Amino acid sequence: MELSFLRKGSWRGFGRNWKGLKVGLVSTMLGFVGFGVGITAGVVVGFYLFVRSQPSDVEDPKVRMLVEHDAQLMEDILSEIPPWVKNPDYDRVDWLNKFVELMWPYLNKAICRNAEQVAEPIIAEIAVKYKLKSLKFKTFTLGSIPPTLHGMKVYTTEEKDIIMEPSLKWAANPNVTIVGKAYGFRLTAQVVDLQIFACPRVTLKPLVPSFPCFANIFISLMEKPYIDFGLKLVRADLMAIPGFYRFVQETIKNQVANMFLWPRTVEVQILDVSKALMKHVGILHVKVIRAYELRKKDLLGKSDPYVKLKLSDDKFPSRKTQVKHSNLEPEWNEEFKFVIKDPENQFVELNVYDWERVGQHDKIGMNVIELNELIPDEPTTLTLDLLKIFESVDVQSETSEGQIVVEVTYKPFKEVPESISAQADEVEKTPESTPSGGGMLLVIVHEAQDLEGEHHTNPYVKITFRGDKRKTKRIKKNRNPRWEEEFHFVCEEPPVKDKLHVEVLSKAPSISIHPKESLGYVKVSLADVVNNKRTNQTHHLKFSKNGKIQIELQWSTY
């Protein structure tokens, strides 16, 4: 009985619980449904009200020309427009910005290392001047943001240089920290948040045939730059001091302008100009006087000697004396002239040969004339042993094949004219009187433009001076050829009354009924170059419709 009672009580409790569970499930489901319906209804009603609240008379935006804006808005807009938009002379240089961006981590380290090396001696002087215990860089980095070029203008000149004017904007995040110690105190100065807007002029000159193909970099500013930065001293911002910010800004602008504002320039040497260009610096006169005690090379009869002279590092062929037949002690008394570029390292090689009517000429002996042993402007007579093998000045073979007597004089130029390194804005003054004495005329054939032949255009240039003729290489099928070839003529007196005959010719590439034709010529008076030391002009070719040729002339006296 008791068991049945328990069973009845359990079933009654289970029933009551089951009813509660059903009520809870129903309430939860209704709650979810109500939430979903409420959200949906709210979104629909909100979107309807939003659409209804929008004005129905919306006008199209007005598009106006830039010139129609007021002055203040124009001033704000123009400062942000890149130069290549405002000025057609400027080019976009997005590729260069990409290059700088990729190279910046390495450029940053290289620039900072060089700048730190330059600044350390200056900082050391300041430390000594103000009796500081120490003053040195703690950190030196230009940050992770590279400068940006908003356009670049490139100038074309007749000089051998490259002139560029980039528009530079740089908002950098540098961290340049200097720590100083004095009288038991430690002070820290930090430069942060640098901004620079500048228009520099970068000139690469002279252009040389050695990598990186320019010898110097000249940098100047075309206008005062905008420079802004933060300066912290012991974590305090000094730029927040009233009046100090403006004072620093104006001081920096004035100092930078005094050093770099055009026409002032700062020069960075990349290569030694004299070695890169190897300009002509003097004339070497070699007079072959005689030889004696020459070894006999022929089985029958005596030798037929002659001398061959060759200047080291010279592209011109060897010079030769006359042949003295059947003579072991010949006398020549013949003089030769060589144009010298590097007197410290160049030398003249003398070779004495026995002339043969048939077959190879036999070599009797040889020796060299070292230019660095000569005293300038002082004639020197040398008696040299003829050696089979010349090893060096100090170490020579013991066996002598005879001796040769020469007289040598090295005459350096008194005034080496400004060559392609001369600045375009410098004008040389004409002297009052024509310089006297001998010298060297240097002719540089740069390029020609708008050449046109009747049957073919394969141009080369023939230069004639006092009966001496020189030619450039021939360039096939080119109306605007560039030669960049040099020719020099040694003169005993200034060619003030002479003219240089320059003719552009064209030669057929193969057999033709028109093998050669003239594309025009010009006669250049040499009086100007003798007086001014250097000229660089473009001449219109006679008997040519539009043809022009650029000729550079230099006159050097000794």
Coordinates of C-alpha atoms in Angstrom, one line a residue:
M1 CA 0.0 0.0 0.0
E2 CA 2.8 2.2 0.8
L3 CA 4.5 1.4 -2.5
S4 CA 1.4 2.2 -4.5
F5 CA 1.2 5.5 -2.7
L6 CA 4.7 6.3 -3.7
R7 CA 4.0 5.5 -7.3
K8 CA 1.0 7.7 -7.3
G9 CA 3.0 10.6 -5.8
S10 CA 5.8 10.2 -8.4
W11 CA 3.5 10.2 -11.4
R12 CA 1.8 13.3 -10.1
G13 CA 5.2 15.1 -9.6
F14 CA 6.3 14.1 -13.1
G15 CA 3.1 15.5 -14.6
R16 CA 3.5 18.8 -12.9
N17 CA 7.2 19.0 -14.2
W18 CA 6.3 18.0 -17.7
K19 CA 3.7 20.8 -17.9
G20 CA 6.3 23.3 -16.7
L21 CA 8.7 22.1 -19.3
K22 CA 6.2 22.6 -22.1
V23 CA 5.3 26.0 -20.9
G24 CA 9.1 27.0 -20.8
L25 CA 9.7 25.7 -24.4
V26 CA 6.7 27.5 -25.7
S27 CA 7.8 30.8 -24.0
T28 CA 11.3 30.5 -25.4
M29 CA 10.2 29.9 -28.9
L30 CA 7.8 32.8 -28.8
G31 CA 10.6 35.0 -27.5
F32 CA 12.8 34.1 -30.4
V33 CA 10.0 34.7 -32.9
G34 CA 9.2 38.0 -31.3
F35 CA 12.8 39.1 -31.4
G36 CA 13.2 38.2 -35.1
V37 CA 9.9 39.8 -36.0
G38 CA 10.8 43.0 -34.1
I39 CA 14.2 43.3 -35.7
T40 CA 12.8 42.8 -39.2
A41 CA 10.0 45.2 -38.6
G42 CA 12.4 47.8 -37.2
V43 CA 14.7 47.5 -40.2
V44 CA 11.8 47.8 -42.7
V45 CA 10.2 50.8 -40.9
G46 CA 13.7 52.5 -40.4
F47 CA 14.5 52.1 -44.1
Y48 CA 11.1 53.4 -45.1
L49 CA 11.5 56.5 -42.9
F50 CA 15.0 57.0 -44.2
V51 CA 13.9 57.0 -47.8
R52 CA 10.9 59.2 -47.1
S53 CA 13.1 61.7 -45.2
Q54 CA 15.5 62.2 -48.2
P55 CA 14.8 65.3 -50.4
S56 CA 13.4 64.6 -53.8
D57 CA 14.9 67.6 -55.5
V58 CA 18.6 66.7 -55.3
E59 CA 20.7 68.6 -57.8
D60 CA 23.7 67.3 -59.8
P61 CA 27.1 68.4 -58.5
K62 CA 28.5 71.5 -60.2
V63 CA 31.8 71.0 -62.1
R64 CA 33.8 74.2 -62.5
M65 CA 37.1 75.0 -64.2
L66 CA 40.0 75.4 -61.8
V67 CA 40.5 79.0 -62.8
E68 CA 36.9 79.8 -61.6
H69 CA 37.7 79.2 -57.9
D70 CA 38.5 82.0 -55.5
A71 CA 42.1 83.0 -54.7
Q72 CA 42.3 81.3 -51.3
L73 CA 41.0 78.0 -52.6
M74 CA 43.3 78.2 -55.6
E75 CA 46.3 78.8 -53.3
D76 CA 45.3 75.8 -51.2
I77 CA 44.8 73.5 -54.2
L78 CA 47.9 74.5 -56.3
S79 CA 50.3 73.7 -53.4
E80 CA 49.2 70.1 -53.6
I81 CA 49.2 69.7 -57.4
P82 CA 52.4 68.0 -58.6
P83 CA 54.6 70.1 -61.0
W84 CA 54.1 67.7 -63.9
V85 CA 50.4 68.7 -63.9
K86 CA 51.0 72.4 -63.8
N87 CA 54.1 72.5 -66.0
P88 CA 54.6 70.4 -69.2
D89 CA 58.4 70.6 -68.8
Y90 CA 58.2 68.3 -65.8
D91 CA 58.0 64.5 -66.2
R92 CA 56.4 61.9 -63.9
V93 CA 59.0 59.8 -62.1
D94 CA 56.9 57.1 -60.5
W95 CA 59.4 54.5 -61.5
L96 CA 62.1 56.4 -59.7
N97 CA 60.0 56.7 -56.5
K98 CA 59.5 53.0 -56.6
F99 CA 63.2 52.4 -57.0
V100 CA 63.9 54.8 -54.0
E101 CA 61.3 53.0 -52.0
L102 CA 62.9 49.6 -52.6
M103 CA 66.4 50.9 -52.0
W104 CA 65.6 53.1 -49.0
P105 CA 66.6 50.7 -46.2
Y106 CA 70.1 50.5 -47.8
L107 CA 70.2 54.1 -48.8
N108 CA 69.2 55.2 -45.3
K109 CA 72.1 53.3 -43.8
A110 CA 74.6 54.5 -46.3
I111 CA 73.5 58.2 -46.0
C112 CA 73.5 58.1 -42.3
R113 CA 76.9 56.5 -42.1
N114 CA 78.4 59.2 -44.4
A115 CA 76.6 62.0 -42.6
E116 CA 77.7 60.8 -39.3
Q117 CA 81.3 60.6 -40.4
V118 CA 81.1 64.2 -41.7
A119 CA 79.3 65.5 -38.6
E120 CA 81.6 63.8 -36.0
P121 CA 84.6 66.2 -36.5
I122 CA 82.2 69.2 -36.3
I123 CA 80.6 67.9 -33.1
A124 CA 84.0 67.2 -31.6
E125 CA 85.0 70.9 -32.2
I126 CA 81.8 72.1 -30.6
A127 CA 82.5 69.8 -27.5
V128 CA 86.0 71.3 -27.2
K129 CA 84.7 74.9 -27.7
Y130 CA 82.1 74.6 -25.0
K131 CA 84.2 72.4 -22.7
L132 CA 81.9 69.5 -22.8
K133 CA 83.1 66.1 -21.5
S134 CA 81.6 64.2 -24.4
L135 CA 79.2 64.9 -27.3
K136 CA 78.2 62.0 -29.6
F137 CA 75.4 60.4 -31.5
K138 CA 73.3 57.9 -29.7
T139 CA 71.0 57.1 -32.7
F140 CA 71.2 58.3 -36.3
T141 CA 68.5 57.1 -38.7
L142 CA 66.3 58.9 -41.2
G143 CA 63.4 56.6 -40.6
S144 CA 61.4 54.3 -42.7
I145 CA 59.7 56.8 -45.0
P146 CA 61.7 57.6 -48.2
P147 CA 61.5 61.0 -49.9
T148 CA 59.1 61.4 -52.8
L149 CA 59.7 63.1 -56.1
H150 CA 56.6 64.8 -57.5
G151 CA 58.1 65.5 -60.9
M152 CA 61.5 66.2 -62.6
K153 CA 62.7 68.6 -65.2
V154 CA 65.7 67.7 -67.3
Y155 CA 67.6 70.3 -69.3
T156 CA 69.3 69.7 -72.7
T157 CA 72.5 71.6 -73.3
E158 CA 75.4 71.5 -75.7
E159 CA 77.8 70.7 -72.8
K160 CA 78.6 67.2 -71.7
D161 CA 76.5 67.3 -68.6
I162 CA 73.1 66.4 -67.2
I163 CA 71.0 69.0 -65.4
M164 CA 68.0 67.9 -63.4
E165 CA 65.5 69.8 -61.3
P166 CA 63.4 67.4 -59.1
S167 CA 60.5 68.5 -57.0
L168 CA 61.2 66.9 -53.6
K169 CA 58.7 66.4 -50.8
W170 CA 59.7 64.4 -47.7
A171 CA 57.7 63.8 -44.6
A172 CA 60.2 61.7 -42.6
N173 CA 60.2 60.0 -39.2
P174 CA 63.9 60.3 -38.3
N175 CA 65.4 59.6 -35.0
V176 CA 68.6 61.6 -34.6
T177 CA 69.7 61.7 -30.9
I178 CA 72.8 63.4 -29.6
V179 CA 73.9 62.9 -26.0
G180 CA 76.2 65.4 -24.2
K181 CA 77.9 65.2 -20.9
A182 CA 79.2 68.1 -18.9
Y183 CA 79.7 69.0 -15.3
G184 CA 78.1 65.8 -14.1
F185 CA 74.9 66.4 -16.2
R186 CA 73.7 64.3 -19.1
L187 CA 71.6 66.1 -21.8
T188 CA 69.8 64.4 -24.7
A189 CA 68.7 66.3 -27.8
Q190 CA 66.5 64.5 -30.4
V191 CA 65.3 65.5 -33.8
V192 CA 61.9 64.1 -34.9
D193 CA 59.1 64.6 -37.4
L194 CA 61.2 66.1 -40.3
Q195 CA 59.4 67.7 -43.3
I196 CA 61.3 69.1 -46.3
F197 CA 59.9 70.7 -49.4
A198 CA 62.6 71.7 -51.9
C199 CA 63.4 72.3 -55.5
P200 CA 67.1 71.4 -56.0
R201 CA 69.1 71.6 -59.2
V202 CA 71.4 68.5 -59.6
T203 CA 74.1 68.7 -62.2
L204 CA 76.2 65.7 -63.2
K205 CA 79.3 66.8 -65.0
P206 CA 81.6 66.2 -66.6
L207 CA 80.4 63.0 -68.3
V208 CA 83.3 60.6 -68.6
P209 CA 83.9 57.2 -70.2
S210 CA 84.3 55.6 -66.8
F211 CA 81.7 54.2 -64.5
P212 CA 79.5 55.8 -63.1
C213 CA 80.0 58.0 -66.2
F214 CA 80.1 61.3 -64.4
A215 CA 82.9 62.8 -62.3
N216 CA 81.2 65.3 -60.0
I217 CA 77.7 66.1 -58.6
F218 CA 76.8 69.8 -58.2
I219 CA 73.8 70.6 -56.0
S220 CA 72.1 73.9 -55.5
L221 CA 68.6 75.1 -54.5
M222 CA 66.5 77.2 -56.9
E223 CA 64.4 78.7 -54.1
K224 CA 64.4 78.7 -50.3
P225 CA 63.3 75.3 -49.0
Y226 CA 60.5 74.6 -46.4
I227 CA 62.0 72.8 -43.4
D228 CA 60.0 71.7 -40.4
F229 CA 61.1 69.4 -37.6
G230 CA 60.6 68.7 -33.9
L231 CA 63.4 69.3 -31.4
K232 CA 63.3 67.6 -28.0
L233 CA 65.6 68.4 -25.1
V234 CA 65.4 66.1 -22.2
R235 CA 62.0 64.9 -23.5
A236 CA 60.7 68.6 -23.6
D237 CA 59.5 69.9 -27.0
L238 CA 61.5 73.1 -27.6
M239 CA 59.3 74.0 -30.6
A240 CA 56.4 74.6 -28.2
I241 CA 58.2 77.7 -26.8
P242 CA 56.5 80.8 -28.1
G243 CA 58.6 82.5 -30.8
F244 CA 61.3 79.9 -30.7
Y245 CA 59.7 77.8 -33.5
R246 CA 59.6 80.8 -35.9
F247 CA 63.1 81.8 -35.0
V248 CA 64.5 78.4 -35.7
Q249 CA 62.6 78.2 -39.0
E250 CA 63.9 81.5 -40.4
T251 CA 67.5 80.8 -39.2
I252 CA 67.7 77.4 -40.9
K253 CA 66.2 78.8 -44.1
N254 CA 68.7 81.6 -44.2
Q255 CA 71.6 79.4 -43.4
V256 CA 70.7 76.8 -46.1
A257 CA 70.0 79.6 -48.6
N258 CA 73.5 81.1 -47.9
M259 CA 75.2 77.8 -48.6
F260 CA 73.1 76.2 -51.4
L261 CA 70.8 78.9 -53.0
W262 CA 71.6 79.1 -56.8
P263 CA 74.2 80.2 -58.1
R264 CA 76.0 78.8 -55.1
T265 CA 76.6 75.1 -55.3
V266 CA 78.0 72.2 -53.3
E267 CA 80.3 69.8 -55.1
V268 CA 80.6 66.1 -54.5
Q269 CA 83.5 64.5 -56.2
I270 CA 82.8 61.0 -57.5
L271 CA 85.9 60.5 -59.8
D272 CA 89.2 62.2 -60.3
V273 CA 88.5 64.4 -63.3
S274 CA 92.0 64.5 -64.6
K275 CA 92.3 60.7 -64.6
A276 CA 88.7 60.1 -65.8
L277 CA 89.0 62.5 -68.7
M278 CA 92.7 62.2 -69.3
K279 CA 92.9 65.7 -70.7
H280 CA 95.9 66.7 -72.7
V281 CA 98.4 68.5 -70.4
G282 CA 101.5 69.0 -72.5
I283 CA 103.6 68.2 -75.6
L284 CA 106.7 66.0 -75.6
H285 CA 109.3 66.8 -78.2
V286 CA 111.6 63.8 -79.1
K287 CA 114.5 64.4 -81.4
V288 CA 116.2 61.2 -82.5
I289 CA 119.8 62.3 -83.1
R290 CA 121.9 59.3 -83.8
A291 CA 122.9 55.7 -82.9
Y292 CA 126.3 54.0 -82.8
E293 CA 127.9 50.7 -82.2
L294 CA 124.9 48.9 -83.5
R295 CA 125.1 45.1 -83.8
K296 CA 125.2 43.7 -87.3
K297 CA 122.1 41.7 -88.2
D298 CA 122.8 40.9 -91.9
L299 CA 125.1 38.1 -93.0
L300 CA 126.3 40.1 -96.0
G301 CA 126.8 43.8 -95.7
K302 CA 125.8 46.2 -92.9
S303 CA 122.4 46.7 -91.3
D304 CA 119.8 49.2 -92.6
P305 CA 118.6 50.8 -89.3
Y306 CA 115.5 52.9 -88.5
V307 CA 113.8 53.9 -85.3
K308 CA 110.1 53.3 -84.4
L309 CA 108.6 55.4 -81.6
K310 CA 105.4 54.6 -79.7
L311 CA 103.8 56.6 -76.9
S312 CA 102.1 54.3 -74.3
D313 CA 98.3 54.5 -73.8
D314 CA 98.1 56.2 -77.2
K315 CA 95.7 55.0 -79.9
F316 CA 97.7 56.6 -82.8
P317 CA 100.2 54.4 -84.8
S318 CA 103.9 54.4 -84.2
R319 CA 106.1 57.1 -85.7
K320 CA 109.2 56.1 -87.8
T321 CA 112.4 57.6 -88.9
Q322 CA 114.0 57.3 -92.3
V323 CA 116.0 54.1 -93.1
K324 CA 119.7 54.6 -93.1
H325 CA 121.1 51.9 -95.5
S326 CA 124.3 50.1 -94.7
N327 CA 125.2 52.1 -91.6
L328 CA 126.0 50.9 -88.1
E329 CA 126.4 54.5 -86.8
P330 CA 123.5 56.3 -88.4
E331 CA 122.4 60.0 -87.9
W332 CA 118.8 60.9 -88.2
N333 CA 118.2 64.3 -86.5
E334 CA 114.5 63.9 -86.9
E335 CA 112.0 65.4 -84.4
F336 CA 108.6 64.0 -83.3
K337 CA 105.9 65.4 -81.1
F338 CA 103.6 63.6 -78.8
V339 CA 100.5 64.9 -76.9
I340 CA 100.7 63.9 -73.3
K341 CA 97.8 63.1 -71.0
D342 CA 99.5 61.4 -68.0
P343 CA 103.1 62.5 -67.6
E344 CA 103.5 60.5 -64.3
N345 CA 102.8 57.1 -66.0
Q346 CA 103.3 57.5 -69.7
F347 CA 106.5 56.6 -71.5
V348 CA 107.9 56.6 -75.1
E349 CA 109.1 53.2 -76.3
L350 CA 112.1 53.3 -78.8
N351 CA 112.7 50.3 -81.0
V352 CA 115.6 50.1 -83.5
Y353 CA 115.0 47.8 -86.5
D354 CA 117.1 46.5 -89.3
W355 CA 115.1 47.1 -92.5
E356 CA 114.7 44.1 -94.8
R357 CA 113.6 44.3 -98.4
V358 CA 111.8 40.9 -98.1
G359 CA 110.4 39.4 -95.0
Q360 CA 110.1 40.6 -91.4
H361 CA 112.4 43.4 -90.2
D362 CA 114.9 42.3 -87.5
K363 CA 114.8 44.0 -84.2
I364 CA 118.2 45.3 -83.1
G365 CA 117.3 46.7 -79.6
M366 CA 115.0 48.9 -77.6
N367 CA 114.6 51.2 -74.6
V368 CA 112.1 53.6 -73.1
I369 CA 111.9 57.3 -72.1
E370 CA 110.2 57.7 -68.7
L371 CA 108.3 61.0 -68.7
N372 CA 108.2 61.3 -64.9
E373 CA 112.1 61.7 -64.9
L374 CA 112.0 64.7 -67.2
I375 CA 112.2 68.3 -65.9
P376 CA 109.5 70.4 -67.6
D377 CA 110.7 73.0 -70.2
E378 CA 114.3 71.8 -69.9
P379 CA 115.9 70.0 -72.9
T380 CA 117.5 66.7 -71.9
T381 CA 120.0 64.7 -74.0
L382 CA 119.8 61.0 -73.2
T383 CA 122.2 58.2 -74.3
L384 CA 120.3 54.9 -73.9
D385 CA 121.6 51.4 -74.3
L386 CA 119.7 49.3 -76.8
L387 CA 118.5 46.1 -75.1
K388 CA 117.0 43.0 -76.4
I389 CA 114.5 42.9 -73.5
F390 CA 113.6 45.9 -71.4
E391 CA 112.4 44.7 -68.0
S392 CA 112.3 47.9 -66.0
V393 CA 114.2 51.1 -65.4
D394 CA 116.3 49.6 -62.6
V395 CA 116.6 46.0 -64.0
Q396 CA 117.9 45.9 -67.5
S397 CA 119.5 43.1 -69.5
E398 CA 123.3 43.1 -69.5
T399 CA 123.8 42.6 -73.2
S400 CA 123.8 45.9 -75.2
E401 CA 123.0 46.0 -78.9
G402 CA 124.4 49.5 -79.3
Q403 CA 123.4 52.9 -78.1
I404 CA 120.9 55.6 -79.2
V405 CA 121.1 59.3 -78.5
V406 CA 117.9 61.4 -78.2
E407 CA 117.0 64.8 -77.0
V408 CA 113.7 65.2 -75.2
T409 CA 111.8 68.2 -73.9
Y410 CA 108.5 68.0 -72.1
K411 CA 106.5 71.3 -72.4
P412 CA 103.4 71.4 -70.2
F413 CA 100.6 73.6 -71.2
K414 CA 100.5 76.9 -69.5
E415 CA 96.7 77.0 -69.4
V416 CA 94.7 73.9 -69.8
P417 CA 91.3 75.1 -71.2
E418 CA 88.1 74.3 -69.3
S419 CA 87.0 71.2 -71.2
I420 CA 83.6 69.5 -70.9
S421 CA 83.8 70.2 -67.1
A422 CA 83.4 74.0 -67.8
Q423 CA 80.2 75.4 -66.3
A424 CA 77.7 76.7 -68.8
D425 CA 77.2 80.0 -67.0
E426 CA 80.9 80.9 -67.0
V427 CA 82.1 83.1 -69.8
E428 CA 85.8 83.4 -70.5
K429 CA 87.1 86.9 -71.2
T430 CA 89.0 87.5 -74.3
P431 CA 92.5 88.7 -73.6
E432 CA 93.7 92.0 -74.9
S433 CA 96.4 90.6 -77.1
T434 CA 96.7 87.3 -79.0
P435 CA 98.9 84.8 -77.1
S436 CA 102.1 83.9 -78.8
G437 CA 104.1 80.7 -79.0
G438 CA 103.3 77.2 -80.0
G439 CA 100.5 75.0 -78.8
M440 CA 98.0 72.3 -79.5
L441 CA 94.6 72.6 -81.3
L442 CA 92.1 70.0 -80.0
V443 CA 89.1 69.3 -82.2
I444 CA 86.2 67.3 -80.7
V445 CA 83.5 66.2 -83.1
H446 CA 80.4 65.7 -81.0
E447 CA 77.4 65.1 -83.2
A448 CA 75.4 66.1 -86.3
Q449 CA 71.6 66.6 -86.8
D450 CA 69.2 66.5 -89.7
L451 CA 71.6 65.1 -92.2
E452 CA 70.1 63.9 -95.5
G453 CA 71.9 62.3 -98.4
E454 CA 70.5 62.1 -101.9
H455 CA 71.3 58.4 -102.4
H456 CA 72.4 57.2 -98.9
T457 CA 73.1 58.6 -95.4
N458 CA 76.1 56.8 -93.9
P459 CA 77.9 59.8 -92.4
Y460 CA 81.5 60.4 -91.3
V461 CA 83.4 63.6 -90.8
K462 CA 86.6 64.7 -92.6
I463 CA 88.7 67.4 -90.9
T464 CA 91.4 69.3 -92.8
F465 CA 93.8 71.6 -91.1
R466 CA 96.9 73.0 -92.8
G467 CA 96.9 70.1 -95.3
D468 CA 96.6 67.5 -92.5
K469 CA 93.4 65.3 -92.9
R470 CA 91.6 63.3 -90.2
K471 CA 88.5 61.2 -90.4
T472 CA 85.9 59.9 -87.9
K473 CA 84.3 56.5 -88.0
R474 CA 81.4 55.9 -90.4
I475 CA 77.9 55.4 -88.9
K476 CA 75.5 53.5 -91.1
K477 CA 72.0 54.8 -91.8
N478 CA 71.8 57.6 -89.3
R479 CA 70.6 61.1 -89.9
N480 CA 71.5 62.2 -86.3
P481 CA 74.9 60.6 -85.7
R482 CA 77.0 61.0 -82.6
W483 CA 80.8 60.5 -82.8
E484 CA 82.5 62.0 -79.8
E485 CA 85.9 61.7 -81.4
E486 CA 89.0 63.8 -80.7
F487 CA 91.8 65.0 -83.0
H488 CA 94.7 67.1 -82.1
F489 CA 97.1 69.2 -84.2
V490 CA 100.4 70.5 -82.8
C491 CA 101.2 74.0 -84.0
E492 CA 104.4 76.0 -83.8
E493 CA 102.5 79.3 -83.8
P494 CA 98.9 80.2 -83.0
P495 CA 96.5 79.6 -85.9
V496 CA 94.8 83.0 -85.7
K497 CA 94.6 83.3 -89.5
D498 CA 93.7 79.7 -90.2
K499 CA 90.4 78.0 -90.8
L500 CA 89.3 74.5 -90.0
H501 CA 87.6 72.7 -92.9
V502 CA 84.9 70.3 -91.6
E503 CA 83.0 68.3 -94.2
V504 CA 80.3 65.6 -93.6
L505 CA 80.5 62.8 -96.1
S506 CA 78.4 59.7 -96.8
K507 CA 79.8 56.5 -98.1
A508 CA 77.8 53.7 -99.7
P509 CA 77.9 50.4 -97.8
S510 CA 78.7 48.4 -100.9
I511 CA 79.6 48.9 -104.6
S512 CA 77.4 51.6 -106.0
I513 CA 77.3 54.1 -108.8
H514 CA 77.3 56.8 -106.1
P515 CA 80.0 55.5 -103.7
K516 CA 80.5 58.9 -101.9
E517 CA 78.6 62.1 -101.6
S518 CA 78.9 65.3 -99.6
L519 CA 76.3 66.1 -97.0
G520 CA 77.6 69.6 -96.4
Y521 CA 80.6 71.4 -95.0
V522 CA 81.6 74.4 -92.9
K523 CA 84.8 76.5 -92.4
V524 CA 85.5 77.4 -88.8
S525 CA 87.7 80.4 -88.1
L526 CA 90.3 79.6 -85.4
A527 CA 90.9 83.1 -84.1
D528 CA 88.1 82.8 -81.5
V529 CA 89.5 79.6 -80.0
V530 CA 93.0 81.0 -79.8
N531 CA 91.8 84.1 -77.9
N532 CA 89.1 82.4 -75.7
K533 CA 90.9 79.0 -75.2
R534 CA 87.7 77.1 -75.9
T535 CA 84.6 77.2 -78.1
N536 CA 81.7 74.8 -78.4
Q537 CA 79.3 75.7 -81.2
T538 CA 76.8 74.2 -83.5
H539 CA 77.3 75.2 -87.2
H540 CA 74.9 75.0 -90.1
L541 CA 76.3 73.0 -92.9
K542 CA 76.5 74.7 -96.3
F543 CA 74.8 73.0 -99.2
S544 CA 72.6 71.2 -96.7
K545 CA 68.9 72.0 -96.1
N546 CA 68.8 71.5 -92.4
G547 CA 72.0 69.8 -91.5
K548 CA 74.0 71.0 -88.4
I549 CA 77.2 69.8 -86.7
Q550 CA 78.5 70.5 -83.2
I551 CA 82.3 71.1 -83.0
E552 CA 84.2 71.8 -79.8
L553 CA 87.7 73.5 -80.1
Q554 CA 90.4 73.9 -77.5
W555 CA 93.7 75.8 -77.7
S556 CA 96.5 75.1 -75.3
T557 CA 99.8 76.9 -75.3
Y558 CA 103.2 75.7 -73.9

